[in-house]
PDB file of C-alpha atoms in Angstrom:
ATOM      1  CA  ASP A1273      14.718   5.267   0.122  1.00 63.00           C
ATOM      2  CA  ALA A1274      15.276   7.939  -2.524  1.00 67.00           C
ATOM      3  CA  LYS A1275      12.987  10.960  -2.490  1.00 88.00           C
ATOM      4  CA  THR A1276      10.456  11.401  -5.293  1.00 93.00           C
ATOM      5  CA  THR A1277       8.741  14.507  -6.654  1.00 94.00           C
ATOM      6  CA  GLN A1278       5.346  14.431  -8.347  1.00 96.00           C
ATOM      7  CA  PRO A1279       2.943  17.156  -9.471  1.00 97.00           C
ATOM      8  CA  PRO A1280       0.113  17.513  -6.954  1.00 96.00           C
ATOM      9  CA  SER A1281      -2.692  17.158  -9.475  1.00 97.00           C
ATOM     10  CA  MET A1282      -3.477  16.426 -13.120  1.00 97.00           C
ATOM     11  CA  ASP A1283      -6.564  16.231 -15.268  1.00 97.00           C
ATOM     12  CA  CYS A1284      -7.127  13.856 -18.163  1.00 96.00           C
ATOM     13  CA  ALA A1285     -10.009  13.383 -20.575  1.00 97.00           C
ATOM     14  CA  GLU A1286     -11.705  10.004 -20.553  1.00 97.00           C
ATOM     15  CA  GLY A1287     -10.336   7.748 -23.285  1.00 96.00           C
ATOM     16  CA  ARG A1288      -7.105   9.672 -23.606  1.00 96.00           C
ATOM     17  CA  ALA A1289      -3.706   8.610 -22.311  1.00 97.00           C
ATOM     18  CA  ALA A1290      -2.761   9.821 -18.847  1.00 98.00           C
ATOM     19  CA  ASN A1291       0.966  10.483 -18.442  1.00 98.00           C
ATOM     20  CA  LEU A1292       2.045  10.875 -14.825  1.00 98.00           C
ATOM     21  CA  PRO A1293       5.625  12.066 -14.267  1.00 98.00           C
ATOM     22  CA  CYS A1294       7.914  11.390 -11.335  1.00 97.00           C
ATOM     23  CA  ASN A1295      11.370  12.751 -10.554  1.00 96.00           C
ATOM     24  CA  HIS A1296      13.777  10.636  -8.523  1.00 94.00           C
ATOM     25  CA  SER A1297      17.146  12.224  -9.180  1.00 94.00           C
ATOM     26  CA  THR A1298      18.846  10.611  -6.149  1.00 92.00           C
ATOM     27  CA  ILE A1299      17.897   7.040  -7.058  1.00 92.00           C
ATOM     28  CA  SER A1300      20.553   4.404  -6.356  1.00 88.00           C
ATOM     29  CA  GLY A1301      21.562   1.593  -8.647  1.00 86.00           C
ATOM     30  CA  ASN A1302      19.764  -1.077  -6.618  1.00 84.00           C
ATOM     31  CA  GLU A1303      16.483   0.841  -6.276  1.00 88.00           C
ATOM     32  CA  TYR A1304      13.320   0.041  -8.175  1.00 90.00           C
ATOM     33  CA  VAL A1305      10.652   2.529  -9.209  1.00 93.00           C
ATOM     34  CA  TYR A1306       7.207   1.457  -7.974  1.00 93.00           C
ATOM     35  CA  TRP A1307       3.803   2.905  -8.721  1.00 96.00           C
ATOM     36  CA  TYR A1308       0.726   2.464  -6.559  1.00 96.00           C
ATOM     37  CA  ARG A1309      -2.602   4.217  -6.642  1.00 96.00           C
ATOM     38  CA  GLN A1310      -5.291   4.771  -4.025  1.00 95.00           C
ATOM     39  CA  ILE A1311      -8.875   5.312  -4.955  1.00 93.00           C
ATOM     40  CA  HIS A1312     -10.787   7.242  -2.310  1.00 87.00           C
ATOM     41  CA  SER A1313     -11.138   5.291   0.973  1.00 83.00           C
ATOM     42  CA  GLN A1314      -9.767   2.060  -0.512  1.00 90.00           C
ATOM     43  CA  GLY A1315      -6.501   0.214   0.019  1.00 92.00           C
ATOM     44  CA  PRO A1316      -3.504   1.161  -2.140  1.00 94.00           C
ATOM     45  CA  GLN A1317      -3.338  -0.804  -5.361  1.00 95.00           C
ATOM     46  CA  TYR A1318      -0.035  -1.948  -6.826  1.00 94.00           C
ATOM     47  CA  ILE A1319       0.291  -0.934 -10.474  1.00 96.00           C
ATOM     48  CA  ILE A1320       3.760  -1.649 -11.817  1.00 96.00           C
ATOM     49  CA  HIS A1321       7.461  -1.485 -11.014  1.00 93.00           C
ATOM     50  CA  GLY A1322      10.729  -1.387 -12.925  1.00 93.00           C
ATOM     51  CA  LEU A1323      14.483  -1.087 -12.557  1.00 92.00           C
ATOM     52  CA  LYS A1324      15.983   0.083 -15.846  1.00 91.00           C
ATOM     53  CA  ASN A1325      13.901  -1.119 -18.759  1.00 88.00           C
ATOM     54  CA  ASN A1326      10.463   0.071 -19.697  1.00 93.00           C
ATOM     55  CA  GLU A1327       7.726  -2.178 -18.380  1.00 95.00           C
ATOM     56  CA  THR A1328       4.157  -2.853 -19.454  1.00 97.00           C
ATOM     57  CA  ASN A1329       1.349  -4.833 -17.879  1.00 95.00           C
ATOM     58  CA  GLU A1330      -2.414  -4.980 -18.202  1.00 94.00           C
ATOM     59  CA  MET A1331      -2.847  -1.805 -16.197  1.00 94.00           C
ATOM     60  CA  ALA A1332      -0.144   0.571 -17.376  1.00 97.00           C
ATOM     61  CA  SER A1333       3.256   1.208 -18.907  1.00 98.00           C
ATOM     62  CA  LEU A1334       6.292   2.512 -17.078  1.00 98.00           C
ATOM     63  CA  ILE A1335       8.875   4.522 -18.971  1.00 97.00           C
ATOM     64  CA  ILE A1336      12.188   5.082 -17.136  1.00 97.00           C
ATOM     65  CA  THR A1337      14.724   7.519 -18.546  1.00 96.00           C
ATOM     66  CA  GLU A1338      18.158   6.213 -19.432  1.00 95.00           C
ATOM     67  CA  ASP A1339      19.792   8.021 -16.485  1.00 95.00           C
ATOM     68  CA  ARG A1340      16.965   6.660 -14.237  1.00 95.00           C
ATOM     69  CA  LYS A1341      16.412  10.081 -12.707  1.00 95.00           C
ATOM     70  CA  SER A1342      12.801  10.275 -13.793  1.00 96.00           C
ATOM     71  CA  SER A1343       9.971   8.079 -14.968  1.00 97.00           C
ATOM     72  CA  THR A1344       6.479   8.326 -16.426  1.00 98.00           C
ATOM     73  CA  LEU A1345       3.482   6.127 -15.698  1.00 98.00           C
ATOM     74  CA  ILE A1346       1.190   5.849 -18.693  1.00 98.00           C
ATOM     75  CA  LEU A1347      -2.451   4.798 -18.489  1.00 97.00           C
ATOM     76  CA  PRO A1348      -3.156   4.302 -22.201  1.00 96.00           C
ATOM     77  CA  HIS A1349      -6.921   4.847 -22.192  1.00 95.00           C
ATOM     78  CA  ALA A1350      -7.995   6.518 -18.966  1.00 96.00           C
ATOM     79  CA  THR A1351     -11.474   5.796 -17.614  1.00 97.00           C
ATOM     80  CA  LEU A1352     -13.447   7.476 -14.854  1.00 96.00           C
ATOM     81  CA  ARG A1353     -12.467   4.582 -12.575  1.00 95.00           C
ATOM     82  CA  ASP A1354      -8.825   5.613 -12.913  1.00 97.00           C
ATOM     83  CA  THR A1355      -9.524   8.754 -10.858  1.00 97.00           C
ATOM     84  CA  ALA A1356      -7.239   8.284  -7.851  1.00 97.00           C
ATOM     85  CA  VAL A1357      -4.073   9.461  -6.127  1.00 95.00           C
ATOM     86  CA  TYR A1358      -1.017   7.947  -7.814  1.00 97.00           C
ATOM     87  CA  TYR A1359       2.155   7.379  -5.818  1.00 95.00           C
ATOM     88  CA  CYS A1360       5.658   6.967  -7.208  1.00 95.00           C
ATOM     89  CA  ILE A1361       7.988   5.217  -4.749  1.00 93.00           C
ATOM     90  CA  VAL A1362      11.631   4.247  -4.956  1.00 91.00           C
ATOM     91  CA  ARG A1363      12.661   1.180  -2.983  1.00 85.00           C
ATOM     92  CA  PRO A1364      15.687  -1.110  -2.834  1.00 77.00           C
ATOM     93  CA  THR A1365      15.656  -4.495  -4.483  1.00 67.00           C
ATOM     94  CA  TYR A1366      15.042  -6.180  -1.159  1.00 67.00           C
ATOM     95  CA  THR A1367      13.667  -4.169   1.745  1.00 65.00           C
ATOM     96  CA  GLY A1368      13.428  -6.759   4.494  1.00 67.00           C
ATOM     97  CA  ARG A1369       9.767  -6.015   5.160  1.00 64.00           C
ATOM     98  CA  ARG A1370      10.346  -2.290   5.472  1.00 75.00           C
ATOM     99  CA  ALA A1371       7.281  -0.086   5.661  1.00 76.00           C
ATOM    100  CA  LEU A1372       5.960   1.293   2.412  1.00 80.00           C
ATOM    101  CA  THR A1373       6.149   5.085   2.550  1.00 81.00           C
ATOM    102  CA  PHE A1374       3.895   7.151   0.330  1.00 84.00           C
ATOM    103  CA  GLY A1375       4.581  10.799  -0.379  1.00 85.00           C
ATOM    104  CA  SER A1376       1.903  13.247  -1.464  1.00 86.00           C
ATOM    105  CA  GLY A1377       1.333  11.663  -4.861  1.00 93.00           C
ATOM    106  CA  THR A1378      -0.505  13.039  -7.886  1.00 96.00           C
ATOM    107  CA  ARG A1379      -4.263  13.348  -7.744  1.00 96.00           C
ATOM    108  CA  LEU A1380      -5.481  12.338 -11.207  1.00 98.00           C
ATOM    109  CA  GLN A1381      -8.965  13.476 -12.143  1.00 97.00           C
ATOM    110  CA  VAL A1382     -10.351  11.808 -15.264  1.00 97.00           C
ATOM    111  CA  GLN A1383     -12.983  14.033 -16.841  1.00 95.00           C
ATOM    112  CA  PRO A1384     -15.944  12.667 -18.840  1.00 94.00           C
TER     113      PRO A1384
ATOM    114  CA  GLU B 703      -9.116  -8.190  -6.542  1.00 69.00           C
ATOM    115  CA  THR B 704      -5.597  -8.181  -5.128  1.00 76.00           C
ATOM    116  CA  GLY B 705      -5.633 -11.570  -3.409  1.00 94.00           C
ATOM    117  CA  VAL B 706      -5.817  -9.924   0.020  1.00 97.00           C
ATOM    118  CA  THR B 707      -9.236  -9.789   1.678  1.00 97.00           C
ATOM    119  CA  GLN B 708     -10.278  -7.924   4.804  1.00 97.00           C
ATOM    120  CA  THR B 709     -13.403  -8.186   6.925  1.00 97.00           C
ATOM    121  CA  PRO B 710     -15.387  -6.331   7.954  1.00 97.00           C
ATOM    122  CA  ARG B 711     -15.157  -3.476   5.463  1.00 96.00           C
ATOM    123  CA  HIS B 712     -16.801  -1.061   7.894  1.00 96.00           C
ATOM    124  CA  LEU B 713     -16.958  -1.181  11.687  1.00 96.00           C
ATOM    125  CA  VAL B 714     -18.480   1.144  14.239  1.00 95.00           C
ATOM    126  CA  MET B 715     -17.670   0.438  17.871  1.00 93.00           C
ATOM    127  CA  GLY B 716     -17.942   2.048  21.255  1.00 90.00           C
ATOM    128  CA  MET B 717     -14.923   2.677  23.449  1.00 88.00           C
ATOM    129  CA  THR B 718     -15.758  -0.265  25.711  1.00 88.00           C
ATOM    130  CA  ASN B 719     -16.321  -2.793  22.944  1.00 89.00           C
ATOM    131  CA  LYS B 720     -14.006  -5.592  21.847  1.00 93.00           C
ATOM    132  CA  LYS B 721     -13.835  -6.371  18.163  1.00 95.00           C
ATOM    133  CA  SER B 722     -11.468  -8.053  15.717  1.00 97.00           C
ATOM    134  CA  LEU B 723     -10.358  -7.257  12.189  1.00 98.00           C
ATOM    135  CA  LYS B 724      -9.507 -10.151   9.902  1.00 98.00           C
ATOM    136  CA  CYS B 725      -7.148 -10.339   6.943  1.00 98.00           C
ATOM    137  CA  GLU B 726      -6.554 -13.273   4.629  1.00 97.00           C
ATOM    138  CA  GLN B 727      -4.121 -13.502   1.748  1.00 96.00           C
ATOM    139  CA  HIS B 728      -4.371 -15.991  -1.104  1.00 95.00           C
ATOM    140  CA  LEU B 729      -1.007 -15.173  -2.685  1.00 93.00           C
ATOM    141  CA  GLY B 730       1.206 -17.691  -0.924  1.00 92.00           C
ATOM    142  CA  HIS B 731       3.147 -14.889   0.763  1.00 91.00           C
ATOM    143  CA  ASN B 732       5.024 -15.287   4.030  1.00 89.00           C
ATOM    144  CA  ALA B 733       4.981 -11.715   5.344  1.00 90.00           C
ATOM    145  CA  MET B 734       1.906  -9.790   6.486  1.00 93.00           C
ATOM    146  CA  TYR B 735       1.483  -6.213   7.673  1.00 93.00           C
ATOM    147  CA  TRP B 736      -1.009  -4.005   9.488  1.00 95.00           C
ATOM    148  CA  TYR B 737      -1.022  -0.329   8.529  1.00 94.00           C
ATOM    149  CA  LYS B 738      -3.136   2.533   9.850  1.00 94.00           C
ATOM    150  CA  GLN B 739      -4.220   5.422   7.634  1.00 93.00           C
ATOM    151  CA  SER B 740      -5.801   8.350   9.440  1.00 91.00           C
ATOM    152  CA  ALA B 741      -7.528  11.168   7.596  1.00 86.00           C
ATOM    153  CA  LYS B 742      -5.050  13.346   5.710  1.00 78.00           C
ATOM    154  CA  LYS B 743      -2.073  11.496   7.168  1.00 83.00           C
ATOM    155  CA  PRO B 744       0.380   9.107   5.509  1.00 83.00           C
ATOM    156  CA  LEU B 745       0.357   5.370   6.040  1.00 87.00           C
ATOM    157  CA  GLU B 746       1.671   4.270   9.442  1.00 90.00           C
ATOM    158  CA  LEU B 747       3.106   0.781   9.821  1.00 91.00           C
ATOM    159  CA  MET B 748       1.777  -0.958  12.939  1.00 93.00           C
ATOM    160  CA  PHE B 749       2.927  -4.586  12.886  1.00 92.00           C
ATOM    161  CA  VAL B 750       4.871  -6.946  10.649  1.00 90.00           C
ATOM    162  CA  TYR B 751       4.776 -10.729  10.702  1.00 90.00           C
ATOM    163  CA  ASN B 752       7.097 -13.107   8.891  1.00 85.00           C
ATOM    164  CA  PHE B 753       6.252 -16.824   8.880  1.00 78.00           C
ATOM    165  CA  LYS B 754       3.802 -16.201  11.776  1.00 76.00           C
ATOM    166  CA  GLU B 755       6.453 -14.508  13.899  1.00 80.00           C
ATOM    167  CA  GLN B 756       6.070 -10.855  14.795  1.00 80.00           C
ATOM    168  CA  THR B 757       9.135  -9.032  13.571  1.00 79.00           C
ATOM    169  CA  GLU B 758       8.095  -5.449  14.162  1.00 78.00           C
ATOM    170  CA  ASN B 759       5.851  -3.575  16.567  1.00 79.00           C
ATOM    171  CA  ASN B 760       5.977   0.080  15.699  1.00 79.00           C
ATOM    172  CA  SER B 761       5.272   1.398  19.229  1.00 85.00           C
ATOM    173  CA  VAL B 762       1.605   0.554  18.922  1.00 92.00           C
ATOM    174  CA  PRO B 763      -0.561   0.931  22.066  1.00 93.00           C
ATOM    175  CA  SER B 764      -1.538  -2.323  23.778  1.00 93.00           C
ATOM    176  CA  ARG B 765      -5.216  -1.744  22.993  1.00 95.00           C
ATOM    177  CA  PHE B 766      -4.278  -3.095  19.540  1.00 96.00           C
ATOM    178  CA  SER B 767      -3.329  -6.768  19.714  1.00 95.00           C
ATOM    179  CA  PRO B 768      -2.263  -8.640  16.568  1.00 94.00           C
ATOM    180  CA  GLU B 769      -2.497 -12.362  16.013  1.00 94.00           C
ATOM    181  CA  CYS B 770      -1.043 -14.398  13.152  1.00 94.00           C
ATOM    182  CA  PRO B 771      -2.052 -18.067  13.424  1.00 93.00           C
ATOM    183  CA  ASN B 772      -0.515 -18.962  10.051  1.00 91.00           C
ATOM    184  CA  SER B 773       1.064 -17.286   7.041  1.00 88.00           C
ATOM    185  CA  SER B 774      -2.289 -16.714   5.368  1.00 94.00           C
ATOM    186  CA  HIS B 775      -4.273 -15.137   8.198  1.00 96.00           C
ATOM    187  CA  LEU B 776      -3.765 -12.034  10.283  1.00 96.00           C
ATOM    188  CA  PHE B 777      -6.029 -10.570  12.934  1.00 97.00           C
ATOM    189  CA  LEU B 778      -6.095  -7.276  14.781  1.00 97.00           C
ATOM    190  CA  HIS B 779      -7.920  -7.478  18.103  1.00 97.00           C
ATOM    191  CA  LEU B 780      -9.282  -4.176  19.358  1.00 96.00           C
ATOM    192  CA  HIS B 781     -10.317  -3.253  22.887  1.00 93.00           C
ATOM    193  CA  THR B 782     -10.996  -0.033  24.771  1.00 93.00           C
ATOM    194  CA  LEU B 783     -10.212   2.089  21.740  1.00 93.00           C
ATOM    195  CA  GLN B 784     -10.330   5.873  21.653  1.00 94.00           C
ATOM    196  CA  PRO B 785     -12.111   8.096  19.114  1.00 94.00           C
ATOM    197  CA  GLU B 786      -8.717   9.105  17.708  1.00 93.00           C
ATOM    198  CA  ASP B 787      -8.207   5.474  16.687  1.00 95.00           C
ATOM    199  CA  SER B 788     -10.846   5.966  13.990  1.00 96.00           C
ATOM    200  CA  ALA B 789      -9.055   5.336  10.699  1.00 96.00           C
ATOM    201  CA  LEU B 790      -8.703   3.045   7.713  1.00 96.00           C
ATOM    202  CA  TYR B 791      -6.871  -0.114   8.774  1.00 97.00           C
ATOM    203  CA  LEU B 792      -5.024  -1.796   5.954  1.00 97.00           C
ATOM    204  CA  CYS B 793      -3.574  -5.262   5.687  1.00 97.00           C
ATOM    205  CA  ALA B 794      -0.820  -6.064   3.209  1.00 95.00           C
ATOM    206  CA  SER B 795       1.259  -9.094   2.298  1.00 94.00           C
ATOM    207  CA  SER B 796       4.511  -9.740   0.484  1.00 90.00           C
ATOM    208  CA  GLN B 797       6.873 -12.552  -0.351  1.00 86.00           C
ATOM    209  CA  ASP B 798       9.776 -11.918   1.988  1.00 75.00           C
ATOM    210  CA  ARG B 799      12.793 -13.686   0.570  1.00 67.00           C
ATOM    211  CA  VAL B 800      16.250 -12.269  -0.013  1.00 61.00           C
ATOM    212  CA  SER B 801      16.534 -14.177  -3.252  1.00 57.00           C
ATOM    213  CA  SER B 802      13.417 -12.483  -4.622  1.00 55.00           C
ATOM    214  CA  SER B 803      13.991  -9.687  -7.082  1.00 57.00           C
ATOM    215  CA  THR B 804      11.499  -7.535  -5.209  1.00 64.00           C
ATOM    216  CA  ASP B 805       9.151  -7.858  -2.245  1.00 77.00           C
ATOM    217  CA  THR B 806       6.140  -6.008  -3.586  1.00 86.00           C
ATOM    218  CA  GLN B 807       3.457  -5.381  -0.988  1.00 91.00           C
ATOM    219  CA  TYR B 808      -0.155  -6.057  -1.974  1.00 94.00           C
ATOM    220  CA  PHE B 809      -2.920  -4.412   0.026  1.00 96.00           C
ATOM    221  CA  GLY B 810      -6.407  -5.418   1.000  1.00 97.00           C
ATOM    222  CA  PRO B 811      -9.380  -3.059   0.638  1.00 96.00           C
ATOM    223  CA  GLY B 812      -9.145  -1.929   4.251  1.00 96.00           C
ATOM    224  CA  THR B 813     -11.522  -1.739   7.211  1.00 97.00           C
ATOM    225  CA  ARG B 814     -13.003   1.691   7.890  1.00 96.00           C
ATOM    226  CA  LEU B 815     -13.172   1.882  11.709  1.00 96.00           C
ATOM    227  CA  THR B 816     -15.182   4.469  13.585  1.00 96.00           C
ATOM    228  CA  VAL B 817     -14.865   4.637  17.371  1.00 95.00           C
ATOM    229  CA  LEU B 818     -17.676   6.477  19.113  1.00 92.00           C
TER     230      LEU B 818
END
């Protein structure tokens, strides 16, 4: 799987948009960009994934650059419950039950 | 609520005890996973099941014994554990099918295990 680079930590004010960047300059054409988050001592939570086009769901939006070398996860109105470690992962279209590998992620602290 | 449940959420056991962790998925998936997450360490894959058949055992000690009676249920039987086995044990499931566009893994809340 392609390597990803994320800032170690970010702060965001409650109610504002949180924009979490991820670099994945070695991404291959068949690899998706996935985002998960892990709130302290809980299981990782799937957020969103995309291949080329921007994606939006009830949790977040994913913006992927045209060259696919970087992406941004956007939480439009961050709440205190969004405080967590956010992981950007690049995985092939079909992994054959391969283990999910998390890097260091970005620790997002939402401030009141 | 991810559609994957785990019980118990917390477990404290002695080294001579025998206990079991349970995972159930309500997503209609055919693949299930056990992961271990120790403090300040990345996720470690332990076992993978596909259609009830174990397809991967990631060199896990025999004191951990998985059981998958059907595609919706997964157990992890524990016996004679060591204090270093204390960790968060996570269950996940996915739809394992080559024709799928992706095989996203969905996790349960985890069982926090403490071995005394």
